PDB file of C-alpha atoms in Angstrom:
ATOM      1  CA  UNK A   8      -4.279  32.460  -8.567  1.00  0.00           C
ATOM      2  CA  UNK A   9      -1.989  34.248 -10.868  1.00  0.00           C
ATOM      3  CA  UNK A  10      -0.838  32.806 -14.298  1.00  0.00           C
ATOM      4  CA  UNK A  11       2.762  33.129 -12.681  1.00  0.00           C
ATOM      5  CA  UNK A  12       1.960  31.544  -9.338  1.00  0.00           C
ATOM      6  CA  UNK A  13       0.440  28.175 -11.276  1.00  0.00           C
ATOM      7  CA  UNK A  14       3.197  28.000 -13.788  1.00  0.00           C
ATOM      8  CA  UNK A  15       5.638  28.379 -10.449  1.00  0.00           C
ATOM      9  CA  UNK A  16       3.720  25.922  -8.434  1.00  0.00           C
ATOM     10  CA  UNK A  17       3.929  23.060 -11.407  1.00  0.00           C
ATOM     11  CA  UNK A  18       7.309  23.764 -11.649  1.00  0.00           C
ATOM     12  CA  UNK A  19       7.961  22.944  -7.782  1.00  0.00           C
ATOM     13  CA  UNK A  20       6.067  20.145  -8.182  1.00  0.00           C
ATOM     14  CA  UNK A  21       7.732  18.881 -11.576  1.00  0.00           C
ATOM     15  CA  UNK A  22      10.623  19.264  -9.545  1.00  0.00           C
ATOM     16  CA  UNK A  23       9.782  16.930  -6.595  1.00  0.00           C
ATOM     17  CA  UNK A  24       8.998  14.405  -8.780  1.00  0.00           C
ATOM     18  CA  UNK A  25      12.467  14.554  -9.887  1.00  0.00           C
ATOM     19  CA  UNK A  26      13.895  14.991  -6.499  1.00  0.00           C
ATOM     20  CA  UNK A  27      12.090  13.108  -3.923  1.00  0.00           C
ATOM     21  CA  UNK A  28      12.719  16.012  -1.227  1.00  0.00           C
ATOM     22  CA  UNK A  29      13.894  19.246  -1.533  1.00  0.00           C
ATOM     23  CA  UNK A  30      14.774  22.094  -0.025  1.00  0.00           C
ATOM     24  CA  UNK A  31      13.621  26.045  -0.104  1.00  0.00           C
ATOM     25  CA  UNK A  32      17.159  27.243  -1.076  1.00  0.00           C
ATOM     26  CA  UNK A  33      17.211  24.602  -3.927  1.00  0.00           C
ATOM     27  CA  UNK A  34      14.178  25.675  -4.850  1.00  0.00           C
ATOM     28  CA  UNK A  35      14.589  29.296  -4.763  1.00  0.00           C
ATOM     29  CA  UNK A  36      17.934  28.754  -7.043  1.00  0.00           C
ATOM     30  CA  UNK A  37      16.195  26.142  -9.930  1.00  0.00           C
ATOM     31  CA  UNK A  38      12.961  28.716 -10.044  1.00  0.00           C
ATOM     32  CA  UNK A  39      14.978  32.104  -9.991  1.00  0.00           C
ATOM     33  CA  UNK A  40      12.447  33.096  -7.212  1.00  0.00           C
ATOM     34  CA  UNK A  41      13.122  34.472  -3.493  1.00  0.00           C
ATOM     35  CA  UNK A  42      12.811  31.772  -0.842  1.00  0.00           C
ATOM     36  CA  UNK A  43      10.055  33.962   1.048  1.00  0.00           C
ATOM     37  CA  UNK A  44       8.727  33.368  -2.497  1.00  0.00           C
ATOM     38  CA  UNK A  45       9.232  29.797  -2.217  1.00  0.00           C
ATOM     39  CA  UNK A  46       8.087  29.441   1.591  1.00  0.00           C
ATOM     40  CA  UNK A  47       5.112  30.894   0.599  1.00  0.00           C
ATOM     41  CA  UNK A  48       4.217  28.856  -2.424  1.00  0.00           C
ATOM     42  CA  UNK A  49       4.999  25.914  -0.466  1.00  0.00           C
ATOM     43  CA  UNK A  50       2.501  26.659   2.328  1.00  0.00           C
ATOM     44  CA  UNK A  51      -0.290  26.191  -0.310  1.00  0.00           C
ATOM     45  CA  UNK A  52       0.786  23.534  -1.780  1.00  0.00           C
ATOM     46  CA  UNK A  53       0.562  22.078   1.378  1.00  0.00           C
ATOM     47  CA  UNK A  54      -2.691  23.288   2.671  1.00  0.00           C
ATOM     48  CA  UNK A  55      -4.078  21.669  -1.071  1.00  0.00           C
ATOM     49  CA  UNK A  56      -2.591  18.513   0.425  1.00  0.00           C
ATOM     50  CA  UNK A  57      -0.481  18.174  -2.732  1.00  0.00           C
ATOM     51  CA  UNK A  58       3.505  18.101  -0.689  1.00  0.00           C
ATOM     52  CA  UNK A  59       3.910  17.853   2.664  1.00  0.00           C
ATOM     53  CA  UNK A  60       6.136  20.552   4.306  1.00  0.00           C
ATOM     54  CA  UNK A  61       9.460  19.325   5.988  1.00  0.00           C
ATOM     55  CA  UNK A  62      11.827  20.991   8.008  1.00  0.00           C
ATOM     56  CA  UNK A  63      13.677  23.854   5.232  1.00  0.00           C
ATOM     57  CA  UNK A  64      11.853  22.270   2.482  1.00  0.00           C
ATOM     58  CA  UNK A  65       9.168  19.832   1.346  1.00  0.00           C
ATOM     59  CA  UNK A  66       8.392  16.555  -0.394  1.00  0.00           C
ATOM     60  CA  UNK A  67       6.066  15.419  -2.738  1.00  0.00           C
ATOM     61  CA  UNK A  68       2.941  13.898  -1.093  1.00  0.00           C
ATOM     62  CA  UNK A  69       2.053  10.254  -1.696  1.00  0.00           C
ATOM     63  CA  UNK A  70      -1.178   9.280  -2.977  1.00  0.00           C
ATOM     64  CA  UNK A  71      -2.849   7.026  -0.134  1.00  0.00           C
ATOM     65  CA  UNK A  72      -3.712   3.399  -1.131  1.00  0.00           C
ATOM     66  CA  UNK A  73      -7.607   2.928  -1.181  1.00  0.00           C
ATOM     67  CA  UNK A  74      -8.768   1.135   1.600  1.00  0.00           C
ATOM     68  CA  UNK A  75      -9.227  -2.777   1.218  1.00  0.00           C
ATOM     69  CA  UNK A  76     -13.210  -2.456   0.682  1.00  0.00           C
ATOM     70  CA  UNK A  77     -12.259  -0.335  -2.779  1.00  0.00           C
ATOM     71  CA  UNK A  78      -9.618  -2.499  -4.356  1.00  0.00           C
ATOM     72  CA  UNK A  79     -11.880  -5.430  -3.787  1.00  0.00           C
ATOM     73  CA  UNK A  80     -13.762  -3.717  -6.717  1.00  0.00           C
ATOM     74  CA  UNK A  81     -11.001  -2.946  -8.707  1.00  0.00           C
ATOM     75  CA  UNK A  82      -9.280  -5.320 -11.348  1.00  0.00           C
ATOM     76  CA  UNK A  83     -11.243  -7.978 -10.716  1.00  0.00           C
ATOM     77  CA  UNK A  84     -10.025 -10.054 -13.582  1.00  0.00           C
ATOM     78  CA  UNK A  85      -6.684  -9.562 -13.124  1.00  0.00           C
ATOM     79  CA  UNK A  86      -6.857 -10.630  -9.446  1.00  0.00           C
ATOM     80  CA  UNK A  87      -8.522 -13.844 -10.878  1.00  0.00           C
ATOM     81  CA  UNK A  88      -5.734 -14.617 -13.244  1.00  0.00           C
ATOM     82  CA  UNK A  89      -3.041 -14.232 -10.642  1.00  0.00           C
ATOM     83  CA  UNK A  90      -5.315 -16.693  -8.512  1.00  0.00           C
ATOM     84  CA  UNK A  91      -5.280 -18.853 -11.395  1.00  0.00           C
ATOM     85  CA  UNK A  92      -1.865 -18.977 -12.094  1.00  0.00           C
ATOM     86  CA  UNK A  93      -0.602 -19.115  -8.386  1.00  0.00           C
ATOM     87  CA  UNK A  94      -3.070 -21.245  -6.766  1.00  0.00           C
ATOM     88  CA  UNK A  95      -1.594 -24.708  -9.098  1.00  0.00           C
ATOM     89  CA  UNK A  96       1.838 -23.695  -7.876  1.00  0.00           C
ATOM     90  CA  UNK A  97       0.986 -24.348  -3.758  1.00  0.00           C
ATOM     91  CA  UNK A  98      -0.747 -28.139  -4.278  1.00  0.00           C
ATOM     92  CA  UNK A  99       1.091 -29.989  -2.064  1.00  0.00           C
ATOM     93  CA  UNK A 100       1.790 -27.519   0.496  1.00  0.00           C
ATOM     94  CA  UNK A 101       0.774 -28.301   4.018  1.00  0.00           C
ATOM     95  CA  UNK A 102       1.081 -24.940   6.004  1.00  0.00           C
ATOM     96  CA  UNK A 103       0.870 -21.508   3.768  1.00  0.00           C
ATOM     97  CA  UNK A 104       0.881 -18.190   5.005  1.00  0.00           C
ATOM     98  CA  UNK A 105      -1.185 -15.413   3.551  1.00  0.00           C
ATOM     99  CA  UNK A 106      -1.214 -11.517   4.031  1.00  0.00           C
ATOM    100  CA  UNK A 107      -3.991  -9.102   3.729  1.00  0.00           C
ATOM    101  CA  UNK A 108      -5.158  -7.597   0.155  1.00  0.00           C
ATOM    102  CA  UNK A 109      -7.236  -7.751  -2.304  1.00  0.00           C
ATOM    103  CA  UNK A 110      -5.334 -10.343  -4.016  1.00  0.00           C
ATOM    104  CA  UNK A 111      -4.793 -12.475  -1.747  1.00  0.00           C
ATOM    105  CA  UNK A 112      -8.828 -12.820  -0.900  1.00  0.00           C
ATOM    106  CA  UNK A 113      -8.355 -14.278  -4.031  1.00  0.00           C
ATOM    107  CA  UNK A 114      -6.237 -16.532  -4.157  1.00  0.00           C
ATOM    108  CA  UNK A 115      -7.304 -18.124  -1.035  1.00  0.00           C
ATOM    109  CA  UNK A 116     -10.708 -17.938  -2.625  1.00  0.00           C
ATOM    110  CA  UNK A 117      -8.647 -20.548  -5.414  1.00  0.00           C
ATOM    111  CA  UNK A 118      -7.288 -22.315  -2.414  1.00  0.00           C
ATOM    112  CA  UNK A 119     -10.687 -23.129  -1.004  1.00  0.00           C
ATOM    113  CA  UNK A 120     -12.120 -24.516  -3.972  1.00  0.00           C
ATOM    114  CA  UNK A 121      -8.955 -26.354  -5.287  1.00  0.00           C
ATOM    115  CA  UNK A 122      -7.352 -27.691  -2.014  1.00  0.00           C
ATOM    116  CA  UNK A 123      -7.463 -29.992   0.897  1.00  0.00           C
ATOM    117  CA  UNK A 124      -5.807 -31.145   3.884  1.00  0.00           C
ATOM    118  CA  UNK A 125      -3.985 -27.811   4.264  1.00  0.00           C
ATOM    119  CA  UNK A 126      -3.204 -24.953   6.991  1.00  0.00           C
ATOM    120  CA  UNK A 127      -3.253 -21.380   6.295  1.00  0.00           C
ATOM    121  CA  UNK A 128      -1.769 -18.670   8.676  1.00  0.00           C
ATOM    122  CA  UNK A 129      -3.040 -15.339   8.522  1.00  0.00           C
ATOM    123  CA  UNK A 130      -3.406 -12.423   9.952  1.00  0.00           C
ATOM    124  CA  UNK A 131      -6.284 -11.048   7.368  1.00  0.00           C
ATOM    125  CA  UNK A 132     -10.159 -11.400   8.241  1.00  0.00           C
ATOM    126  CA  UNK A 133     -10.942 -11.812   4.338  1.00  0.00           C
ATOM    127  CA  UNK A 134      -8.917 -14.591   3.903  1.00  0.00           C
ATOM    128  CA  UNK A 135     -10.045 -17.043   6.791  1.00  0.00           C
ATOM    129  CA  UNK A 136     -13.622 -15.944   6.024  1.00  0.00           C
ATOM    130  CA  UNK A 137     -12.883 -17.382   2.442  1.00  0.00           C
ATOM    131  CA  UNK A 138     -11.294 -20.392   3.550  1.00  0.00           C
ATOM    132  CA  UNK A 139     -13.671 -20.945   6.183  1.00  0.00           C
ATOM    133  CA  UNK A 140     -15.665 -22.504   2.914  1.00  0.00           C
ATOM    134  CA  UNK A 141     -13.215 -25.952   2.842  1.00  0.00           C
ATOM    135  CA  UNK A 142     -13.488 -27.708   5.867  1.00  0.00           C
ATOM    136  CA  UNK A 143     -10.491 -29.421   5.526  1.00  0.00           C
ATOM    137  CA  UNK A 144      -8.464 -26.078   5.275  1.00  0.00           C
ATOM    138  CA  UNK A 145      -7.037 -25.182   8.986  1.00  0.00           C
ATOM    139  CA  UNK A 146      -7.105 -21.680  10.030  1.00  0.00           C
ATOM    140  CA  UNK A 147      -4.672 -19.790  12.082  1.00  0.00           C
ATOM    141  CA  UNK A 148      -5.236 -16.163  12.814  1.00  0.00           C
ATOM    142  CA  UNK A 149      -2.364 -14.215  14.103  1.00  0.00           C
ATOM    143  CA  UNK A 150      -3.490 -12.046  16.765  1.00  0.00           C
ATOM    144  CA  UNK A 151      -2.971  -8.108  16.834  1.00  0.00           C
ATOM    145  CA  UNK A 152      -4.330  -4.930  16.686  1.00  0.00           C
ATOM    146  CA  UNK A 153      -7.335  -4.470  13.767  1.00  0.00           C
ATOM    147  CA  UNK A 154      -6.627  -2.413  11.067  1.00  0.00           C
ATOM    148  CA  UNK A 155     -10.493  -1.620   9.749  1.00  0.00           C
ATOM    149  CA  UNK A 156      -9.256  -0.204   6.229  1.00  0.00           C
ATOM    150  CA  UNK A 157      -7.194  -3.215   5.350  1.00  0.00           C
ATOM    151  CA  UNK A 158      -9.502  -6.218   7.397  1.00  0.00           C
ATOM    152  CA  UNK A 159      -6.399  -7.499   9.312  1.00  0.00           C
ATOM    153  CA  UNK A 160      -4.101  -7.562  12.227  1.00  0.00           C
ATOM    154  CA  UNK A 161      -0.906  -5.991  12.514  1.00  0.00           C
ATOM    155  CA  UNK A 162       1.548  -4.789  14.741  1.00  0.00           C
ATOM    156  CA  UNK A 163       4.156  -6.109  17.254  1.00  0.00           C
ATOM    157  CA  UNK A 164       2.132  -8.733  18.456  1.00  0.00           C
ATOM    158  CA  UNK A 165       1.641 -10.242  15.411  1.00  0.00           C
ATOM    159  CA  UNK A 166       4.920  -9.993  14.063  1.00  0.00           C
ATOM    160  CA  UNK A 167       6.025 -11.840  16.857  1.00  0.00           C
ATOM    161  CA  UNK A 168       3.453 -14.377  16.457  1.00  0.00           C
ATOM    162  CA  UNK A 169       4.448 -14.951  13.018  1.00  0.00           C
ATOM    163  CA  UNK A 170       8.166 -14.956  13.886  1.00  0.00           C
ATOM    164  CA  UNK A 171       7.876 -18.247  15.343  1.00  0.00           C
ATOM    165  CA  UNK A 172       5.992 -20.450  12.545  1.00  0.00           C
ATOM    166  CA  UNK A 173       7.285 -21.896   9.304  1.00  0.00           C
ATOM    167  CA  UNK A 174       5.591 -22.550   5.992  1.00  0.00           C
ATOM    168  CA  UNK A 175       5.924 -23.968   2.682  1.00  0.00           C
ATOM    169  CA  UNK A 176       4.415 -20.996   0.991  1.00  0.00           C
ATOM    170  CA  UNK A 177       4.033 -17.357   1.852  1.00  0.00           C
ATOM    171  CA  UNK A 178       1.480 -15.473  -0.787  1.00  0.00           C
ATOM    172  CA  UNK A 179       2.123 -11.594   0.000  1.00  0.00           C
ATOM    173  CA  UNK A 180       0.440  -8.648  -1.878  1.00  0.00           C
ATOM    174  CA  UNK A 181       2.543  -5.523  -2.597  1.00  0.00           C
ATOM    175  CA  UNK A 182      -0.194  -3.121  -1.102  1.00  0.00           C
ATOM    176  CA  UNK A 183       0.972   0.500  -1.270  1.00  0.00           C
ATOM    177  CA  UNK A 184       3.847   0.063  -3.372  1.00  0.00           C
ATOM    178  CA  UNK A 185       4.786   3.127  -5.909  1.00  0.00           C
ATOM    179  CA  UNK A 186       6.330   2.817  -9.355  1.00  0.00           C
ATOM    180  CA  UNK A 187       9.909   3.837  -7.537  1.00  0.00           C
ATOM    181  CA  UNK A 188       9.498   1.408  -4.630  1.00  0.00           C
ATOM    182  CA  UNK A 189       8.506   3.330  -2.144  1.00  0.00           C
ATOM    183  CA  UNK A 190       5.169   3.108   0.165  1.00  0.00           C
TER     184      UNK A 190
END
């Protein structure tokens, strides 16, 4: 690849980092390139999986959250001291509901230890295995479809599942959120 070609392809991409979607005319215009120019440059970018072409333009692709399996193995400790600090915070609770994540496995790993006499809804595989430790800790599993890569359920069937139950506490993970917000 020419020197030219990187330097123009960093610059498309600086740019959608700025803008989160953009089009080949506004591209064409901020570079002081032709938009066959611009079309072109796009189409690698996008075979390099680095944007994703849309209709007259393109966006920035988003990096895809590891699957559940590999943030089990990352930040450990700080998964524990959110466990830590959460888990005092639900004693007392009779009925908590728990997503999926990484997180979560451990805080319900907290609740297991820690707590009695309680009942957890969920619609993650990782957390009722967990729980499944304390006796004394009922466990509801929403039904749905499986989602391998995250260990849960999900889908209409379990959101109307959940729709219909109540709980003291809900313990969520933010799983796939960016720095702007976004998923």
């Amino acid at each position: 690849m020419s020197r030219k070609k990187a330097i123009r392809h960093k610059a498309i991409i600086d740019q959608l980092e700025t803008n989160p979607s953009m089009r080949v005319g506004e591209l064409s215009s901020v570079l002081g390139v032709t938009k066959e120019t611009i079309r072109r440059d796009l189409e690698e970018l996008s075979e390099q999986n680095i944007i994703d072409r849309t209709y007259g333009g393109a966006v920035l692709r988003q990096p895809s959250e590891a699957v559940l399996s590999e943030r089990h193995k990352a930040m450990r400790e700080e998964r524990s001291a959110i466990a830590k600090v959460a888990t005092p915070l639900l004693k007392g609770a009779k009925v908590i509901m728990i997503g999926s994540g990484a997180t979560t496995v451990h805080v319900a790993k907290r609740i297991a230890f820690e707590m009695n006499n309680a009942t957890v809804i969920t619609h993650s595989f990782g957390v009722a295995t967990v729980l499944s430790l304390n006796p004394t800790i009922k466990v509801i599993m929403a039904p749905g479809e499986y989602c391998a890569s995250e260990g849960a359920v999900h889908g209409a069937q379990t959101v109307r599942f959940l729709s219909e139950l109540t709980a003291d506490w809900a313990v969520l993970g933010a799983s796939g959120m960016t720095a702007t917000g976004s998923k």
